[in-house]
């Protein structure tokens, strides 16, 4: 599991999972971003910056990745992190940042 971090603030903006190398996964975000991530990446690009990609949890069994990702996103949202993820947790849709 990984996080995309804003290099201007060191703030986690996205939590995700990948079985690919992190550099490959970051390339995927650049080529096919969701609208929320695209806006953030465009802001960074205008400043000549790239997001940092960091491992937040390693060696999660493949069968547990979805659950672990949902838990991490939910926990971060409840901590008040302004994630760009959109997910459902406990029946409540978490959109930590308004659209």
Short mmCIF file of C-alpha atoms in Angstrom, two decimals:
data_model
loop_
_atom_site.label_atom_id
_atom_site.label_comp_id
_atom_site.label_asym_id
_atom_site.label_seq_id
_atom_site.Cartn_x
_atom_site.Cartn_y
_atom_site.Cartn_z
CA UNK A 1 0.00 0.00 0.00
CA UNK A 2 1.20 3.48 -0.75
CA UNK A 3 0.41 7.13 -0.20
CA UNK A 4 0.72 10.07 -2.53
CA UNK A 5 2.09 12.99 -0.55
CA UNK A 6 2.02 16.69 -1.39
CA UNK A 7 5.67 17.82 -1.49
CA UNK A 8 4.65 21.36 -0.50
CA UNK A 9 3.04 20.35 2.79
CA UNK A 10 4.06 16.71 3.42
CA UNK A 11 0.32 16.01 3.61
CA UNK A 12 -1.01 12.61 2.53
CA UNK A 13 -3.50 13.23 -0.27
CA UNK A 14 -4.23 9.70 -1.51
CA UNK A 15 -3.90 6.16 -0.20
CA UNK A 16 -3.89 3.25 -2.60
CA UNK A 17 -2.70 -0.25 -3.31
CA UNK A 18 -0.60 -1.73 -6.06
CA UNK A 19 1.12 -4.93 -6.97
CA UNK A 20 3.25 -2.96 -9.44
CA UNK A 21 6.46 -1.11 -8.57
CA UNK A 22 5.57 2.28 -7.07
CA UNK A 23 7.11 4.22 -9.96
CA UNK A 24 4.89 2.35 -12.40
CA UNK A 25 1.83 3.01 -10.27
CA UNK A 26 2.63 6.73 -10.05
CA UNK A 27 2.92 6.77 -13.84
CA UNK A 28 -0.59 5.32 -13.99
CA UNK A 29 -1.90 8.16 -11.85
CA UNK A 30 -0.26 10.63 -14.20
CA UNK A 31 -1.64 9.04 -17.37
CA UNK A 32 -5.17 8.25 -16.18
CA UNK A 33 -5.96 10.31 -13.09
CA UNK A 34 -9.38 10.63 -11.57
CA UNK A 35 -10.77 14.19 -11.81
CA UNK A 36 -9.88 14.94 -8.17
CA UNK A 37 -6.32 13.68 -8.57
CA UNK A 38 -5.94 15.38 -11.95
CA UNK A 39 -6.69 18.79 -10.42
CA UNK A 40 -4.11 18.25 -7.67
CA UNK A 41 -1.48 16.93 -10.09
CA UNK A 42 -2.08 19.94 -12.35
CA UNK A 43 -1.52 22.29 -9.39
CA UNK A 44 1.76 20.54 -8.61
CA UNK A 45 2.84 20.52 -12.25
CA UNK A 46 2.30 24.30 -12.49
CA UNK A 47 4.81 24.65 -9.65
CA UNK A 48 7.24 22.21 -11.28
CA UNK A 49 6.58 19.57 -8.60
CA UNK A 50 5.63 15.91 -8.50
CA UNK A 51 3.83 14.05 -5.73
CA UNK A 52 5.94 11.89 -3.47
CA UNK A 53 4.95 8.24 -3.39
CA UNK A 54 5.74 6.35 -0.20
CA UNK A 55 5.05 2.90 1.15
CA UNK A 56 2.57 3.00 4.03
CA UNK A 57 2.16 -0.73 4.53
CA UNK A 58 4.24 -3.48 3.00
CA UNK A 59 3.74 -7.22 2.53
CA UNK A 60 -0.06 -7.19 2.71
CA UNK A 61 -1.34 -10.52 1.36
CA UNK A 62 -2.98 -10.03 -2.04
CA UNK A 63 -6.33 -11.34 -0.77
CA UNK A 64 -6.32 -8.69 2.00
CA UNK A 65 -5.36 -5.63 -0.08
CA UNK A 66 -8.88 -4.27 -0.64
CA UNK A 67 -9.80 -4.53 3.02
CA UNK A 68 -6.48 -3.06 4.21
CA UNK A 69 -6.82 -0.17 1.76
CA UNK A 70 -10.37 0.60 2.90
CA UNK A 71 -9.29 0.54 6.54
CA UNK A 72 -6.36 2.88 5.88
CA UNK A 73 -8.50 5.32 3.89
CA UNK A 74 -11.24 5.30 6.50
CA UNK A 75 -8.76 5.84 9.35
CA UNK A 76 -7.06 8.70 7.52
CA UNK A 77 -10.41 10.34 6.79
CA UNK A 78 -11.46 10.06 10.42
CA UNK A 79 -8.12 11.65 11.40
CA UNK A 80 -9.11 14.63 9.29
CA UNK A 81 -6.71 14.04 6.42
CA UNK A 82 -7.89 15.71 3.21
CA UNK A 83 -7.69 12.65 1.01
CA UNK A 84 -8.64 12.66 -2.63
CA UNK A 85 -9.97 9.10 -2.33
CA UNK A 86 -13.69 8.48 -2.50
CA UNK A 87 -14.90 5.42 -0.62
CA UNK A 88 -17.60 4.01 1.58
CA UNK A 89 -16.89 3.16 5.21
CA UNK A 90 -19.49 1.92 7.64
CA UNK A 91 -22.23 2.94 5.22
CA UNK A 92 -21.06 6.55 5.22
CA UNK A 93 -19.53 8.04 2.15
CA UNK A 94 -16.31 9.76 3.11
CA UNK A 95 -15.35 12.74 1.00
CA UNK A 96 -12.74 14.40 3.18
CA UNK A 97 -12.36 17.25 0.72
CA UNK A 98 -15.33 18.99 -0.82
CA UNK A 99 -15.65 18.87 -4.57
#
